[in-house]
Short mmCIF file of N, CA and C in Angstrom, two decimals:
data_model
loop_
_atom_site.label_atom_id
_atom_site.label_comp_id
_atom_site.label_asym_id
_atom_site.label_seq_id
_atom_site.Cartn_x
_atom_site.Cartn_y
_atom_site.Cartn_z
N MET A 1 28.26 14.50 -17.25
CA MET A 1 27.35 14.06 -16.28
C MET A 1 27.18 12.66 -16.41
N LYS A 2 26.50 12.43 -15.46
CA LYS A 2 26.78 10.78 -15.74
C LYS A 2 25.75 9.99 -16.54
N GLN A 3 25.23 9.27 -17.04
CA GLN A 3 25.02 8.80 -17.89
C GLN A 3 23.59 7.99 -17.02
N ARG A 4 22.40 8.21 -17.00
CA ARG A 4 21.59 7.12 -16.68
C ARG A 4 21.15 5.92 -17.04
N LYS A 5 20.94 4.83 -16.20
CA LYS A 5 20.45 3.60 -16.24
C LYS A 5 19.28 3.24 -17.08
N VAL A 6 18.65 2.81 -18.14
CA VAL A 6 17.43 3.25 -18.51
C VAL A 6 16.37 1.15 -17.93
N PRO A 7 15.40 1.40 -17.44
CA PRO A 7 15.33 0.60 -17.10
C PRO A 7 14.34 -0.20 -18.03
N MET A 8 14.69 -1.57 -18.17
CA MET A 8 14.73 -2.52 -19.41
C MET A 8 13.41 -3.26 -18.34
N ARG A 9 12.54 -3.77 -19.09
CA ARG A 9 11.08 -4.92 -19.06
C ARG A 9 10.79 -5.88 -20.04
N LYS A 10 10.65 -6.90 -19.75
CA LYS A 10 10.52 -7.81 -20.99
C LYS A 10 8.67 -8.14 -21.37
N ASP A 11 8.50 -7.88 -22.49
CA ASP A 11 7.25 -7.88 -22.50
C ASP A 11 6.84 -9.53 -22.60
N ILE A 12 5.79 -9.50 -22.43
CA ILE A 12 5.31 -10.82 -21.96
C ILE A 12 4.42 -11.85 -23.03
N VAL A 13 4.58 -11.03 -24.17
CA VAL A 13 3.84 -11.46 -25.32
C VAL A 13 5.13 -12.17 -26.76
N THR A 14 5.85 -11.21 -26.88
CA THR A 14 7.04 -11.35 -27.90
C THR A 14 8.14 -12.11 -26.88
N GLY A 15 8.27 -12.07 -25.44
CA GLY A 15 9.56 -12.29 -24.92
C GLY A 15 10.43 -11.26 -24.91
N GLU A 16 10.58 -10.09 -25.91
CA GLU A 16 11.66 -8.82 -26.03
C GLU A 16 12.05 -8.45 -24.94
N MET A 17 13.29 -8.06 -24.47
CA MET A 17 13.39 -6.70 -23.61
C MET A 17 13.39 -5.57 -24.08
N ALA A 18 12.69 -4.43 -23.66
CA ALA A 18 12.58 -2.93 -24.10
C ALA A 18 12.21 -2.30 -22.47
N PRO A 19 13.10 -1.23 -23.44
CA PRO A 19 13.05 0.45 -22.20
C PRO A 19 11.26 0.24 -21.69
N LYS A 20 11.31 0.07 -20.71
CA LYS A 20 9.78 0.69 -19.72
C LYS A 20 9.39 1.72 -19.96
N LYS A 21 9.74 2.88 -20.79
CA LYS A 21 9.21 3.65 -21.36
C LYS A 21 8.18 2.88 -22.88
N GLN A 22 8.44 2.29 -23.89
CA GLN A 22 8.07 2.09 -24.46
C GLN A 22 7.16 0.63 -24.57
N LEU A 23 6.89 0.04 -23.12
CA LEU A 23 5.62 -0.67 -22.60
C LEU A 23 4.47 -0.33 -22.20
N VAL A 24 3.59 -0.70 -22.40
CA VAL A 24 2.42 -0.27 -20.77
C VAL A 24 2.33 -1.65 -20.06
N ARG A 25 1.98 -0.99 -18.80
CA ARG A 25 1.94 -2.33 -17.74
C ARG A 25 0.66 -2.68 -17.38
N VAL A 26 0.21 -3.75 -17.79
CA VAL A 26 -1.17 -4.37 -17.15
C VAL A 26 -1.06 -4.86 -15.51
N VAL A 27 -1.81 -4.73 -14.95
CA VAL A 27 -1.92 -5.24 -13.44
C VAL A 27 -3.27 -6.20 -12.45
N ARG A 28 -3.06 -7.18 -11.74
CA ARG A 28 -3.87 -7.53 -11.62
C ARG A 28 -3.81 -7.53 -9.76
N ASN A 29 -4.86 -6.98 -8.78
CA ASN A 29 -4.87 -6.50 -7.82
C ASN A 29 -5.49 -7.50 -7.19
N GLN A 30 -5.68 -7.52 -6.02
CA GLN A 30 -5.96 -8.09 -4.93
C GLN A 30 -6.88 -8.93 -5.19
N GLU A 31 -8.02 -8.59 -5.61
CA GLU A 31 -9.43 -8.40 -6.31
C GLU A 31 -9.25 -9.55 -7.09
N GLN A 32 -8.33 -10.06 -7.64
CA GLN A 32 -8.08 -10.83 -8.76
C GLN A 32 -8.58 -9.96 -10.16
N GLU A 33 -8.28 -8.50 -9.99
CA GLU A 33 -8.97 -7.70 -10.93
C GLU A 33 -8.01 -7.51 -12.02
N VAL A 34 -8.48 -7.51 -13.30
CA VAL A 34 -6.89 -6.73 -14.47
C VAL A 34 -7.27 -5.80 -15.21
N SER A 35 -6.30 -4.62 -15.15
CA SER A 35 -6.45 -3.43 -15.76
C SER A 35 -5.02 -2.89 -16.17
N VAL A 36 -5.48 -1.83 -17.24
CA VAL A 36 -3.66 -1.47 -17.70
C VAL A 36 -3.62 -0.61 -16.50
N ASP A 37 -2.29 -0.11 -16.67
CA ASP A 37 -1.82 1.01 -15.70
C ASP A 37 -0.87 1.81 -16.11
N PRO A 38 -1.57 2.77 -16.75
CA PRO A 38 -0.67 3.85 -17.13
C PRO A 38 0.26 4.74 -16.46
N THR A 39 0.09 4.73 -15.54
CA THR A 39 0.92 5.23 -14.32
C THR A 39 2.35 3.96 -14.03
N GLY A 40 1.93 2.47 -13.64
CA GLY A 40 2.92 1.79 -13.65
C GLY A 40 3.15 1.84 -12.26
N LYS A 41 2.40 2.59 -11.31
CA LYS A 41 2.67 2.22 -10.09
C LYS A 41 1.46 1.73 -9.02
N GLN A 42 0.38 0.88 -9.56
CA GLN A 42 -0.68 0.40 -8.86
C GLN A 42 -0.04 -0.77 -8.30
N SER A 43 -0.54 -0.87 -7.20
CA SER A 43 0.00 -1.97 -6.53
C SER A 43 -0.79 -3.54 -7.18
N GLY A 44 0.17 -4.47 -7.28
CA GLY A 44 -0.40 -5.39 -7.65
C GLY A 44 0.70 -6.56 -8.38
N ARG A 45 -0.01 -7.75 -8.86
CA ARG A 45 1.17 -8.14 -10.25
C ARG A 45 1.03 -7.51 -11.58
N GLY A 46 2.43 -7.24 -11.96
CA GLY A 46 2.49 -6.59 -13.22
C GLY A 46 3.28 -6.99 -14.18
N ALA A 47 2.34 -7.13 -15.50
CA ALA A 47 3.48 -7.42 -16.79
C ALA A 47 3.35 -6.30 -17.82
N TYR A 48 4.51 -7.07 -18.73
CA TYR A 48 4.06 -5.31 -19.42
C TYR A 48 3.73 -6.01 -21.03
N ILE A 49 3.34 -5.08 -21.77
CA ILE A 49 3.26 -5.33 -23.14
C ILE A 49 3.87 -4.09 -24.17
N ALA A 50 4.49 -4.43 -25.51
CA ALA A 50 4.95 -3.42 -26.07
C ALA A 50 3.95 -2.42 -26.78
N LEU A 51 4.05 -1.22 -26.43
CA LEU A 51 2.69 -0.20 -27.74
C LEU A 51 2.24 -0.52 -28.74
N ASP A 52 2.48 -2.11 -29.40
CA ASP A 52 1.93 -1.83 -30.90
C ASP A 52 0.45 -2.48 -30.73
N VAL A 53 0.08 -2.16 -31.84
CA VAL A 53 -1.44 -3.23 -32.16
C VAL A 53 -1.35 -4.30 -32.65
N ASP A 54 -0.44 -4.80 -32.91
CA ASP A 54 -0.36 -6.49 -33.69
C ASP A 54 0.32 -6.87 -32.42
N ILE A 55 0.51 -6.62 -31.42
CA ILE A 55 1.28 -7.41 -30.12
C ILE A 55 0.20 -7.38 -28.93
N ALA A 56 -1.04 -6.58 -29.17
CA ALA A 56 -2.14 -6.69 -28.14
C ALA A 56 -2.96 -7.88 -29.13
N LYS A 57 -3.38 -7.20 -30.22
CA LYS A 57 -4.20 -8.39 -30.89
C LYS A 57 -3.24 -9.84 -30.67
N ARG A 58 -2.29 -9.93 -30.88
CA ARG A 58 -1.59 -11.51 -30.43
C ARG A 58 -2.03 -11.89 -28.68
N ALA A 59 -2.09 -10.83 -27.95
CA ALA A 59 -2.36 -11.12 -26.63
C ALA A 59 -3.75 -11.37 -26.61
N LYS A 60 -4.55 -11.03 -27.29
CA LYS A 60 -5.88 -11.29 -27.55
C LYS A 60 -5.88 -12.85 -27.56
N LYS A 61 -5.53 -12.86 -28.93
CA LYS A 61 -5.82 -14.47 -29.42
C LYS A 61 -5.46 -15.23 -28.57
N GLU A 62 -4.19 -15.35 -28.34
CA GLU A 62 -3.37 -15.86 -27.40
C GLU A 62 -3.79 -16.46 -25.61
N ARG A 63 -4.72 -15.16 -25.54
CA ARG A 63 -5.28 -15.51 -24.21
C ARG A 63 -3.95 -14.87 -23.26
N THR A 64 -3.17 -14.06 -23.73
CA THR A 64 -1.78 -14.68 -22.98
C THR A 64 -2.12 -13.63 -21.57
N PHE A 65 -2.63 -12.86 -20.96
CA PHE A 65 -2.82 -12.59 -19.60
C PHE A 65 -3.86 -13.24 -18.73
N ASP A 66 -4.51 -14.32 -19.37
CA ASP A 66 -5.33 -15.02 -18.79
C ASP A 66 -4.43 -15.87 -17.98
N HIS A 67 -2.86 -16.71 -18.89
CA HIS A 67 -2.14 -17.41 -18.38
C HIS A 67 -0.97 -16.60 -17.33
N VAL A 68 -0.86 -15.71 -17.83
CA VAL A 68 0.48 -14.97 -16.48
C VAL A 68 0.03 -14.28 -15.51
N PHE A 69 -1.66 -14.16 -15.10
CA PHE A 69 -2.08 -13.72 -13.94
C PHE A 69 -3.02 -15.12 -13.37
N GLY A 70 -3.40 -16.08 -13.93
CA GLY A 70 -4.14 -17.44 -13.72
C GLY A 70 -5.56 -16.79 -13.23
N VAL A 71 -5.76 -16.06 -14.14
CA VAL A 71 -7.40 -15.67 -14.01
C VAL A 71 -8.04 -15.86 -15.04
N LYS A 72 -9.53 -15.37 -15.42
CA LYS A 72 -10.38 -15.41 -16.68
C LYS A 72 -10.62 -13.64 -16.97
N VAL A 73 -9.49 -13.26 -17.74
CA VAL A 73 -9.44 -11.88 -18.44
C VAL A 73 -10.61 -12.01 -19.42
N PRO A 74 -12.26 -11.21 -18.98
CA PRO A 74 -12.86 -11.02 -20.57
C PRO A 74 -12.26 -9.96 -21.44
N ASP A 75 -13.10 -10.94 -22.15
CA ASP A 75 -12.87 -10.16 -24.09
C ASP A 75 -12.61 -8.62 -23.75
N ASP A 76 -13.86 -7.96 -23.39
CA ASP A 76 -13.73 -6.55 -23.21
C ASP A 76 -12.50 -5.61 -22.98
N PHE A 77 -11.99 -6.25 -21.86
CA PHE A 77 -10.48 -5.80 -21.29
C PHE A 77 -9.67 -5.81 -22.60
N TYR A 78 -9.41 -7.04 -23.27
CA TYR A 78 -8.19 -7.31 -23.85
C TYR A 78 -8.61 -5.73 -25.66
N ASP A 79 -10.17 -5.71 -25.23
CA ASP A 79 -10.49 -4.50 -26.48
C ASP A 79 -10.02 -3.23 -25.94
N ASP A 80 -10.01 -2.74 -24.68
CA ASP A 80 -9.57 -2.05 -24.20
C ASP A 80 -7.94 -1.66 -23.75
N LEU A 81 -7.47 -2.97 -24.03
CA LEU A 81 -6.23 -2.75 -24.16
C LEU A 81 -5.59 -2.54 -25.68
N ILE A 82 -6.18 -3.07 -26.57
CA ILE A 82 -6.39 -2.80 -28.19
C ILE A 82 -6.61 -1.49 -27.83
N ALA A 83 -7.23 -0.97 -28.08
CA ALA A 83 -8.06 0.85 -27.68
C ALA A 83 -6.91 1.40 -27.73
N TYR A 84 -6.20 1.02 -26.14
CA TYR A 84 -5.61 2.02 -25.22
C TYR A 84 -4.05 1.87 -25.66
N VAL A 85 -3.60 0.78 -26.83
CA VAL A 85 -2.31 0.60 -27.32
C VAL A 85 -2.20 1.49 -28.86
N ASP A 86 -3.54 1.58 -29.24
CA ASP A 86 -3.54 2.41 -30.61
C ASP A 86 -3.59 3.65 -30.37
N HIS A 87 -4.00 4.30 -29.48
CA HIS A 87 -4.20 5.60 -28.92
C HIS A 87 -2.53 6.39 -28.48
N GLN A 88 -2.01 5.53 -28.06
CA GLN A 88 -0.76 5.40 -27.03
C GLN A 88 0.40 5.67 -28.48
N GLN A 89 -0.02 4.70 -29.29
CA GLN A 89 1.36 4.68 -30.51
C GLN A 89 0.87 5.66 -31.75
N ALA A 90 -0.44 6.40 -31.89
CA ALA A 90 -0.74 7.31 -32.34
C ALA A 90 -0.10 8.81 -31.70
N ARG A 91 -0.23 8.54 -30.20
CA ARG A 91 0.90 9.84 -29.74
C ARG A 91 1.99 9.81 -30.06
N ARG A 92 2.53 8.69 -30.02
CA ARG A 92 3.78 8.56 -30.00
C ARG A 92 4.40 8.91 -31.48
N GLU A 93 3.36 8.64 -32.61
CA GLU A 93 4.02 9.12 -33.82
C GLU A 93 3.66 10.86 -33.77
N LEU A 94 3.00 10.98 -33.57
CA LEU A 94 2.65 12.26 -33.11
C LEU A 94 3.51 13.22 -32.49
N PHE A 95 3.79 13.11 -31.48
CA PHE A 95 4.99 13.87 -30.86
C PHE A 95 6.05 13.39 -30.73
N ASP A 96 6.67 12.44 -31.01
CA ASP A 96 7.94 11.67 -30.42
C ASP A 96 8.93 11.91 -31.80
N ASN A 97 8.52 13.05 -33.20
CA ASN A 97 9.31 13.19 -34.12
C ASN A 97 9.99 14.19 -33.65
N ASP A 98 11.48 13.78 -33.04
CA ASP A 98 12.47 14.63 -33.04
C ASP A 98 13.15 14.55 -33.97
#
């Protein structure tokens, strides 16, 4: 059977390429609202960040999404992002122990 190509995306905080499944997409829609996109299918400008709490905290400290999307992103979005990444990281540790 033919091996499938693994889609790669760049983490905007670290600049490293990683498989798409190991990243979470953050999207800015036409109304300039920034939100987490767990499905990866929302319309709008997207950027990826690794499922790592330290990287999410670094994004908050450096205000990465403010620069990438060119809009003022509120602090509570970064807090929600850190909580989401923490939850997903914990899920991965529980369920991906193959």
